[in-house]
Tab-separated table of C-alpha atoms in Angstrom:
chain	number	residue	atom	x	y	z
A	1421	MET	CA	66.625	130.730	90.336
A	1422	GLU	CA	70.191	131.564	90.336
A	1423	PHE	CA	71.069	134.725	89.584
A	1424	PHE	CA	73.752	137.142	90.631
A	1425	ALA	CA	73.918	140.152	93.426
A	1426	VAL	CA	75.792	143.211	92.639
A	1427	LYS	CA	76.366	146.493	94.639
A	1428	GLY	CA	77.851	149.046	92.078
A	1429	GLY	CA	79.925	152.624	92.444
A	1430	ARG	CA	83.248	151.351	94.442
A	1431	PRO	CA	86.520	151.227	92.424
A	1432	LEU	CA	88.208	147.807	92.255
A	1433	GLU	CA	91.555	146.749	93.101
A	1434	GLY	CA	93.767	143.712	93.063
A	1435	THR	CA	95.155	140.507	91.589
A	1436	VAL	CA	93.376	137.695	89.595
A	1437	ALA	CA	95.108	135.275	87.880
A	1438	VAL	CA	93.937	134.121	84.441
A	1439	HIS	CA	92.520	130.695	83.764
A	1440	GLY	CA	93.657	128.818	80.621
A	1441	ALA	CA	91.207	130.212	77.937
A	1442	LYS	CA	88.287	128.343	76.455
A	1443	ASN	CA	88.591	129.534	72.993
A	1444	SER	CA	91.745	127.000	73.025
A	1445	ALA	CA	90.508	123.981	75.020
A	1446	LEU	CA	87.677	122.882	72.694
A	1447	PRO	CA	89.190	122.363	70.306
A	1448	ILE	CA	92.439	120.787	71.639
A	1449	LEU	CA	89.867	118.429	73.306
A	1450	ALA	CA	88.806	117.800	69.862
A	1451	ALA	CA	91.749	117.091	69.093
A	1452	THR	CA	92.804	114.608	71.690
A	1453	LEU	CA	91.120	112.244	68.869
A	1454	LEU	CA	93.546	112.131	66.683
A	1455	ALA	CA	95.828	110.393	68.591
A	1456	ARG	CA	95.770	106.769	70.194
A	1457	GLY	CA	96.492	106.787	74.201
A	1458	GLU	CA	96.011	109.310	76.834
A	1459	SER	CA	96.762	112.964	76.207
A	1460	VAL	CA	97.678	115.869	78.664
A	1461	LEU	CA	95.926	119.181	78.555
A	1462	HIS	CA	97.518	121.101	81.490
A	1463	ASN	CA	95.152	124.581	82.457
A	1464	CYS	CA	92.202	123.331	81.389
A	1465	PRO	CA	89.412	125.524	82.631
A	1466	ASP	CA	86.466	123.827	85.016
A	1467	LEU	CA	83.756	126.231	82.308
A	1468	THR	CA	80.354	124.469	81.413
A	1469	ASP	CA	81.347	124.105	78.188
A	1470	ILE	CA	84.645	122.321	79.177
A	1471	GLN	CA	82.123	119.896	80.697
A	1472	THR	CA	80.129	119.460	77.567
A	1473	ALA	CA	83.419	118.473	76.103
A	1474	LEU	CA	84.686	116.184	78.443
A	1475	GLU	CA	80.981	114.683	77.645
A	1476	ILE	CA	80.919	114.059	74.077
A	1477	LEU	CA	84.586	112.312	75.131
A	1478	ALA	CA	83.259	110.134	77.313
A	1479	ALA	CA	79.802	109.109	75.313
A	1480	LEU	CA	82.501	108.308	72.339
A	1481	GLY	CA	84.076	105.634	74.349
A	1482	CYS	CA	86.984	108.177	75.175
A	1483	ARG	CA	88.118	107.566	79.154
A	1484	VAL	CA	88.246	110.853	81.083
A	1485	ARG	CA	89.487	112.426	84.450
A	1486	ARG	CA	89.929	115.590	86.057
A	1487	GLU	CA	92.998	116.904	88.333
A	1488	GLY	CA	93.038	119.857	88.992
A	1489	ARG	CA	93.310	122.111	86.106
A	1490	THR	CA	94.701	119.407	84.613
A	1491	VAL	CA	92.467	116.625	81.992
A	1492	LEU	CA	93.442	113.198	81.363
A	1493	VAL	CA	91.963	112.117	78.307
A	1494	ASP	CA	92.532	107.857	77.224
A	1495	THR	CA	91.142	107.371	73.266
A	1496	THR	CA	92.064	103.572	73.624
A	1497	ASP	CA	88.837	102.463	73.408
A	1498	CYS	CA	86.693	105.459	71.335
A	1499	THR	CA	84.418	103.664	68.654
A	1500	GLY	CA	82.073	106.156	68.870
A	1501	THR	CA	81.547	108.272	65.176
A	1502	ALA	CA	78.464	109.869	65.870
A	1503	VAL	CA	78.578	113.143	69.323
A	1504	PRO	CA	74.656	112.620	71.129
A	1505	ASP	CA	72.094	115.188	69.755
A	1506	GLU	CA	71.409	116.805	73.607
A	1507	LEU	CA	75.354	117.189	73.805
A	1508	MET	CA	75.609	118.727	70.278
A	1509	GLY	CA	72.879	121.036	71.033
A	1510	ARG	CA	74.192	123.147	74.426
A	1511	MET	CA	77.182	124.060	72.432
A	1512	ARG	CA	78.330	125.133	69.364
A	1513	ALA	CA	81.750	124.372	69.372
A	1514	SER	CA	80.944	120.517	69.373
A	1515	VAL	CA	80.926	120.674	65.400
A	1516	LEU	CA	84.716	121.018	65.875
A	1517	PHE	CA	84.224	116.998	67.109
A	1518	LEU	CA	82.974	115.788	62.960
A	1519	GLY	CA	86.409	116.998	61.777
A	1520	SER	CA	89.060	114.940	64.458
A	1521	LEU	CA	86.622	111.655	63.955
A	1522	LEU	CA	86.791	111.651	60.152
A	1523	ALA	CA	90.528	112.268	60.204
A	1524	ARG	CA	90.203	108.941	63.073
A	1525	GLY	CA	87.964	106.260	61.286
A	1526	GLY	CA	86.573	108.659	58.843
A	1527	GLU	CA	82.831	108.695	60.097
A	1528	ALA	CA	81.543	110.910	61.560
A	1529	ALA	CA	77.593	112.394	62.581
A	1530	ALA	CA	76.022	114.614	64.411
A	1531	SER	CA	73.049	117.210	64.937
A	1532	TRP	CA	73.031	121.003	64.143
A	1533	PRO	CA	75.233	122.575	66.674
A	1534	GLY	CA	73.328	124.852	69.377
A	1535	GLY	CA	75.249	127.797	71.952
A	1536	CYS	CA	74.620	131.247	72.181
A	1537	ALA	CA	71.686	133.099	69.770
A	1538	LEU	CA	73.781	135.347	68.122
A	1539	GLY	CA	72.013	135.244	65.152
A	1540	ALA	CA	73.363	133.567	61.560
A	1541	ARG	CA	76.189	131.105	62.227
A	1542	PRO	CA	76.157	129.082	59.662
A	1543	ILE	CA	77.565	126.093	59.682
A	1544	ASP	CA	78.346	126.266	55.854
A	1545	LEU	CA	82.119	126.443	55.948
A	1546	HIS	CA	83.178	123.964	58.694
A	1547	ILE	CA	80.431	121.460	55.554
A	1548	ARG	CA	83.133	123.192	52.573
A	1549	ALA	CA	86.193	122.602	53.982
A	1550	PHE	CA	85.452	118.775	54.625
A	1551	GLN	CA	83.835	118.189	50.821
A	1552	ALA	CA	87.329	119.808	49.396
A	1553	LEU	CA	88.877	116.775	51.511
A	1554	GLY	CA	87.129	114.345	50.526
A	1555	THR	CA	83.663	113.455	52.264
A	1556	GLU	CA	81.167	112.862	51.608
A	1557	VAL	CA	77.997	115.122	53.737
A	1558	LEU	CA	74.417	114.211	53.996
A	1559	ASP	CA	71.759	116.029	55.574
A	1560	ARG	CA	69.179	113.480	56.744
A	1561	GLU	CA	66.030	115.811	58.340
A	1562	GLY	CA	68.708	118.338	60.460
A	1563	ARG	CA	71.113	115.532	61.121
A	1564	LEU	CA	74.308	115.976	59.267
A	1565	LEU	CA	75.978	112.601	58.008
A	1566	CYS	CA	79.568	113.047	57.134
A	1567	ARG	CA	82.033	109.583	54.854
A	1568	THR	CA	85.064	109.471	53.665
A	1569	ARG	CA	86.631	106.695	51.400
A	1570	GLY	CA	89.861	108.408	52.653
A	1571	LEU	CA	90.511	112.080	53.315
A	1572	ARG	CA	92.871	113.479	50.684
A	1573	GLY	CA	95.572	116.616	50.829
A	1574	CYS	CA	94.331	119.965	48.921
A	1575	ARG	CA	94.173	123.277	48.248
A	1576	MET	CA	91.202	125.207	50.512
A	1577	ALA	CA	90.255	129.418	50.546
A	1578	LEU	CA	87.819	130.118	52.619
A	1579	PRO	CA	85.664	132.865	51.915
A	1580	PHE	CA	85.873	133.909	54.878
A	1581	PRO	CA	89.160	133.459	57.852
A	1582	SER	CA	85.989	131.710	60.413
A	1583	VAL	CA	87.715	130.671	63.280
A	1584	GLY	CA	85.805	127.314	63.631
A	1585	ALA	CA	86.301	126.131	59.953
A	1586	THR	CA	89.700	126.921	60.464
A	1587	GLU	CA	90.480	124.930	63.152
A	1588	ASN	CA	87.770	121.744	61.711
A	1589	ALA	CA	90.174	121.337	58.395
A	1590	MET	CA	93.278	121.434	60.314
A	1591	LEU	CA	91.851	118.523	62.536
A	1592	ALA	CA	90.450	116.324	59.885
A	1593	ALA	CA	93.821	118.058	57.482
A	1594	CYS	CA	95.798	115.064	60.206
A	1595	GLY	CA	94.238	112.404	58.860
A	1596	ALA	CA	94.156	113.538	55.333
A	1597	ALA	CA	97.201	111.621	53.017
A	1598	GLY	CA	99.250	114.607	51.029
A	1599	VAL	CA	99.563	117.662	51.940
A	1600	THR	CA	96.800	120.684	52.420
A	1601	ILE	CA	96.763	124.087	51.886
A	1602	ILE	CA	93.724	126.649	54.152
A	1603	HIS	CA	93.698	129.802	52.099
A	1604	ASN	CA	92.434	133.198	54.431
A	1605	ALA	CA	92.678	131.557	57.453
A	1606	ALA	CA	92.044	132.233	60.421
A	1607	ARG	CA	94.879	134.264	62.623
A	1608	GLU	CA	93.484	133.692	66.062
A	1609	PRO	CA	95.926	133.339	68.799
A	1610	GLU	CA	93.514	130.279	69.760
A	1611	ILE	CA	94.597	128.471	66.664
A	1612	GLN	CA	98.443	128.693	66.892
A	1613	ASP	CA	97.084	127.137	70.310
A	1614	LEU	CA	96.492	124.071	68.505
A	1615	GLN	CA	98.430	124.485	65.594
A	1616	GLY	CA	101.121	123.765	69.563
A	1617	PHE	CA	99.552	121.468	70.221
A	1618	LEU	CA	98.728	119.168	67.275
A	1619	ARG	CA	102.455	119.360	67.150
A	1620	SER	CA	103.068	117.900	70.641
A	1621	LEU	CA	101.057	114.975	69.085
A	1622	GLY	CA	103.345	114.720	65.977
A	1623	ALA	CA	101.589	115.995	63.961
A	1624	ASP	CA	103.404	118.637	60.713
A	1625	VAL	CA	101.672	122.218	60.701
A	1626	ARG	CA	102.533	125.348	60.345
A	1627	GLY	CA	101.480	128.520	59.475
A	1628	ALA	CA	99.492	129.677	62.578
A	1629	GLY	CA	98.832	133.102	62.472
A	1630	THR	CA	99.248	133.615	59.412
A	1631	GLY	CA	96.604	133.834	56.199
A	1632	GLU	CA	98.231	130.315	55.313
A	1633	ILE	CA	97.834	127.267	56.929
A	1634	VAL	CA	100.225	123.852	55.780
A	1635	ILE	CA	99.417	120.841	56.836
A	1636	ARG	CA	100.726	117.851	56.286
A	1637	GLY	CA	99.081	114.754	56.912
A	1638	GLY	CA	99.110	111.153	57.344
A	1639	VAL	CA	101.856	111.029	59.221
A	1640	PRO	CA	101.383	109.033	62.905
A	1641	LEU	CA	100.681	110.025	66.357
A	1642	HIS	CA	101.236	109.511	69.250
A	1643	PRO	CA	99.227	111.407	72.553
A	1644	GLY	CA	100.854	114.683	74.078
A	1645	GLU	CA	100.796	116.769	76.200
A	1646	TYR	CA	100.582	120.404	76.522
A	1647	THR	CA	100.072	124.059	78.332
A	1648	ILE	CA	96.273	125.594	77.552
A	1649	MET	CA	97.214	129.596	76.558
A	1650	ALA	CA	95.624	132.329	79.739
A	1651	ASP	CA	92.041	132.776	78.093
A	1652	ARG	CA	92.513	136.857	76.566
A	1653	ILE	CA	88.744	137.028	76.657
A	1654	VAL	CA	88.532	136.382	80.096
A	1655	THR	CA	91.318	138.416	80.161
A	1656	ALA	CA	89.880	141.891	78.602
A	1657	THR	CA	87.158	140.944	81.096
A	1658	TYR	CA	88.589	141.887	84.250
A	1659	LEU	CA	90.435	144.998	82.400
A	1660	CYS	CA	87.126	146.424	81.378
A	1661	ALA	CA	85.632	145.780	85.272
A	1662	VAL	CA	88.252	148.079	86.319
A	1663	ALA	CA	87.813	150.989	83.116
A	1664	ALA	CA	84.297	150.489	84.822
A	1665	ALA	CA	84.731	150.619	88.024
A	1666	GLY	CA	87.450	152.868	88.344
A	1667	GLY	CA	90.474	151.173	90.245
A	1668	GLU	CA	93.088	149.346	89.811
A	1669	GLY	CA	94.131	145.437	88.721
A	1670	GLU	CA	96.981	143.999	88.204
A	1671	PHE	CA	95.681	140.436	86.000
A	1672	PHE	CA	98.440	136.612	85.762
A	1673	GLY	CA	98.938	134.896	82.622
A	1674	SER	CA	98.774	136.985	80.232
A	1675	ASP	CA	100.891	139.322	78.869
A	1676	GLY	CA	98.490	141.525	76.371
A	1677	ALA	CA	100.314	140.613	73.134
A	1678	ALA	CA	96.635	139.027	72.485
A	1679	LEU	CA	94.568	142.254	73.361
A	1680	LEU	CA	96.393	145.383	71.691
A	1681	PRO	CA	92.868	146.513	69.736
A	1682	VAL	CA	91.420	146.223	73.587
A	1683	LEU	CA	94.163	147.436	75.621
A	1684	ASP	CA	94.256	150.216	73.606
A	1685	ALA	CA	89.985	150.999	73.078
A	1686	LEU	CA	91.085	151.153	76.788
A	1687	GLU	CA	93.660	153.760	76.783
A	1688	GLN	CA	92.002	155.429	75.047
A	1689	THR	CA	89.038	156.044	77.573
A	1690	GLY	CA	92.100	157.534	79.950
A	1691	CYS	CA	92.874	153.793	81.103
A	1692	ARG	CA	96.890	153.421	82.299
A	1693	ILE	CA	97.735	149.838	81.132
A	1694	ARG	CA	101.281	148.873	81.694
A	1695	ARG	CA	102.282	145.264	79.969
A	1696	GLU	CA	105.047	142.668	81.786
A	1697	PRO	CA	106.016	139.636	80.333
A	1698	ASP	CA	103.465	137.775	82.496
A	1699	ARG	CA	101.045	140.477	83.222
A	1700	VAL	CA	98.823	143.022	82.184
A	1701	ARG	CA	98.275	145.987	84.493
A	1702	ILE	CA	95.305	148.449	84.725
A	1703	TRP	CA	95.267	151.676	86.662
A	1704	GLN	CA	91.293	153.806	86.010
A	1705	ALA	CA	90.550	157.616	87.805
A	1706	GLY	CA	87.400	158.395	87.229
A	1707	LYS	CA	84.659	157.507	84.197
A	1708	ALA	CA	85.703	156.068	80.513
A	1709	ALA	CA	85.720	158.205	78.297
A	1710	GLY	CA	84.210	158.065	75.129
A	1711	ILE	CA	86.297	156.476	72.384
A	1712	GLY	CA	84.717	157.951	68.567
A	1713	SER	CA	84.300	154.742	67.171
A	1714	VAL	CA	85.065	151.304	66.763
A	1715	THR	CA	84.646	148.146	64.604
A	1716	THR	CA	84.919	144.151	65.285
A	1717	GLY	CA	86.877	142.197	62.774
A	1718	PRO	CA	88.961	139.443	62.667
A	1719	TYR	CA	92.382	138.954	63.678
A	1720	PRO	CA	93.976	141.400	64.460
A	1721	GLY	CA	90.937	143.303	64.392
A	1722	PHE	CA	88.634	144.351	67.777
A	1723	PRO	CA	87.540	141.245	69.000
A	1724	THR	CA	83.132	140.531	68.670
A	1725	ASP	CA	84.184	138.292	72.124
A	1726	ALA	CA	85.204	141.910	74.060
A	1727	GLN	CA	82.794	144.293	72.160
A	1728	PRO	CA	79.990	144.052	74.765
A	1729	LEU	CA	82.324	144.355	77.455
A	1730	LEU	CA	83.807	147.442	75.965
A	1731	ALA	CA	80.633	148.173	75.583
A	1732	ALA	CA	79.488	148.595	78.908
A	1733	VAL	CA	82.399	150.125	79.748
A	1734	LEU	CA	81.208	153.499	77.475
A	1735	ALA	CA	77.534	152.761	78.791
A	1736	GLY	CA	78.472	154.066	82.779
A	1737	GLY	CA	81.154	157.024	81.471
A	1738	ARG	CA	80.759	160.734	79.790
A	1739	GLY	CA	80.552	161.706	76.221
A	1740	GLU	CA	80.076	159.448	72.695
A	1741	THR	CA	81.347	156.477	70.902
A	1742	ARG	CA	80.276	154.075	67.848
A	1743	ILE	CA	80.304	150.224	67.967
A	1744	THR	CA	80.431	148.455	64.655
A	1745	GLU	CA	79.458	144.911	64.714
A	1746	THR	CA	81.266	142.983	61.660
A	1747	ILE	CA	81.055	139.001	62.945
A	1748	PHE	CA	77.857	138.691	64.512
A	1749	ASP	CA	74.241	139.966	63.400
A	1750	SER	CA	72.445	139.963	66.968
A	1751	ARG	CA	75.282	140.977	69.372
A	1752	PHE	CA	73.551	144.106	70.549
A	1753	ARG	CA	70.705	141.637	72.163
A	1754	TYR	CA	72.935	142.647	75.462
A	1755	VAL	CA	71.929	146.366	75.079
A	1756	GLU	CA	67.859	146.717	75.838
A	1757	SER	CA	68.997	144.927	79.031
A	1758	LEU	CA	71.343	147.792	80.029
A	1759	ARG	CA	69.091	150.769	78.605
A	1760	THR	CA	67.062	149.182	81.499
A	1761	MET	CA	69.999	150.514	83.525
A	1762	GLY	CA	69.216	154.034	81.907
A	1763	ALA	CA	72.507	153.936	79.082
A	1764	ARG	CA	71.465	156.377	76.332
A	1765	ILE	CA	72.628	153.622	73.524
A	1766	ARG	CA	70.627	153.473	69.389
A	1767	VAL	CA	71.758	150.857	67.304
A	1768	GLU	CA	70.867	150.833	63.909
A	1769	GLY	CA	71.548	147.275	61.320
A	1770	THR	CA	74.877	146.668	62.760
A	1771	THR	CA	76.054	149.739	63.978
A	1772	ALA	CA	75.380	151.305	68.167
A	1773	TRP	CA	75.691	154.772	68.825
A	1774	ILE	CA	76.570	154.573	72.999
A	1775	THR	CA	75.800	157.976	74.728
A	1776	GLY	CA	78.006	157.705	78.459
A	1777	THR	CA	75.369	158.980	81.252
A	1778	PRO	CA	75.802	157.050	85.304
A	1779	LEU	CA	74.173	154.155	85.174
A	1780	ARG	CA	71.662	152.758	87.795
A	1781	GLY	CA	71.416	148.772	89.121
A	1782	ALA	CA	67.862	146.955	87.648
A	1783	ASP	CA	67.607	143.757	87.206
A	1784	LEU	CA	69.032	142.354	84.035
A	1785	GLU	CA	68.755	138.651	81.697
A	1786	ALA	CA	72.034	137.588	81.038
A	1787	ASP	CA	70.911	136.430	77.641
A	1788	ASP	CA	74.323	134.707	76.727
A	1789	LEU	CA	77.645	134.736	77.537
A	1790	ARG	CA	79.623	138.068	76.809
A	1791	GLY	CA	76.255	140.079	77.399
A	1792	GLY	CA	76.141	138.234	80.619
A	1793	ALA	CA	79.451	139.862	81.128
A	1794	ALA	CA	79.263	142.833	79.666
A	1795	LEU	CA	75.513	143.553	82.057
A	1796	THR	CA	77.762	141.595	85.295
A	1797	ILE	CA	81.219	145.012	84.185
A	1798	ALA	CA	77.721	147.367	84.056
A	1799	ALA	CA	76.548	146.300	87.313
A	1800	LEU	CA	79.828	146.816	89.550
A	1801	GLY	CA	79.763	150.097	87.820
A	1802	ALA	CA	76.322	151.029	88.166
A	1803	GLU	CA	74.512	153.096	92.000
A	1804	GLY	CA	73.083	150.925	93.651
A	1805	GLU	CA	72.379	147.206	93.019
A	1806	SER	CA	71.791	145.161	90.221
A	1807	ARG	CA	70.999	141.248	89.903
A	1808	ILE	CA	72.174	139.780	86.860
A	1809	LEU	CA	69.736	136.436	86.195
A	1810	SER	CA	70.661	133.089	84.030
A	1811	PRO	CA	74.615	133.442	85.312
A	1812	PHE	CA	74.118	129.914	83.467
A	1813	HIS	CA	74.892	131.199	80.482
A	1814	ILE	CA	78.940	133.626	81.898
A	1815	ASP	CA	79.280	129.828	83.597
A	1816	ARG	CA	80.089	128.568	79.922
A	1817	GLY	CA	83.425	130.601	79.681
A	1818	TYR	CA	83.700	132.060	82.790
A	1819	GLU	CA	85.520	129.796	85.951
A	1820	ARG	CA	82.993	131.793	88.894
A	1821	LEU	CA	83.236	135.028	86.811
A	1822	GLU	CA	81.744	136.063	90.749
A	1823	LYS	CA	84.939	135.016	92.823
A	1824	ALA	CA	87.473	136.415	90.257
A	1825	PHE	CA	85.698	139.789	91.076
A	1826	GLN	CA	85.431	139.811	95.135
A	1827	ALA	CA	88.978	139.456	94.697
A	1828	LEU	CA	89.259	143.200	93.412
A	1829	GLY	CA	86.876	144.101	96.193
A	1830	GLY	CA	84.109	143.228	93.865
A	1831	ARG	CA	80.157	143.259	96.018
A	1832	ILE	CA	79.244	140.449	94.062
A	1833	ARG	CA	77.373	136.907	95.645
A	1834	ARG	CA	75.749	133.997	93.706
A	1835	MET	CA	72.843	133.271	95.161
A	1836	ASN	CA	69.640	131.182	94.983
A	1837	GLU	CA	66.127	131.921	95.257
């Protein structure tokens, strides 16, 4: 059994480079299918979710190789149209390959996607986007079959600014005849990164970062070369670790512009933060103070992925905070483990009330990616020793998280028994 062994109670100090963004790399890897030939992606993180995406590409007939942080994808011989069930079950973002497959060849098939158990995460918005573009979508005993005789541009309005649905609509629209306009599109920085890569392929896409994205489809595409943005949630994780344990840290690769709500919340806890063009610095002396209330929301609101990270800081601090979750209905799964450490947290529906108190080490189960990272943060700030079980969930979104925390002086090791 693999686990993280953590000894808390020591302030952190050091410098760490932030790796590429998982939530940018996944749709960009899917987008390589749009152009025949070899595309080159720099700063592509080495994560289990990324490995799953590369295996999907290989199963579809692509040639894939990694050279350090650079991944090369040659789609010349790609003839597959179905994502293997086993790979689809590993990761929810596997659904993003459907939009690219439809644009490439007019056909795509996959089982329902897997991933972290965060409650209801329907893909009906993806399906509605495909249908609006002229795709027939059938459900055959839990398997999605998507076919089109020709995608056609359209206007579509998403009832909710879903990141995945926006990305899938953008990918499919690149292969549609005419102009597609996506209203109420997600505005996340990762959407802008996808637009950047699509433009490197020669696609005519504009508006990412706003609520309206316009794609002129049918444009001849060619392979591209692109550098993936730094991961803003990984940056938030490192910042929250220092906020929980105390000390100071410097994190290269991000200027923090995509994390303003998180930086604001951390400053309210008592942290000092300085943004520079290529890095973010943080100082924390003493225990984090309660900050009143935080509500998650679509970008530019407080990111749901950072909610467990901030909760771990506040649980071991002082004072009271109310956190309301508006994106995922089971995002508070990590709370029970924090209670095992002595945390005083009350959850009612979509709201958690946190009263800061000293935490103690315990054996903890990482049930999902961000919840597992939050437990690791809490363990670094707690007194005594903790074991974080099932770190494979954490590995889905972090390159050897224990190594980053070791670089900050954290007493953490990956162990087997």
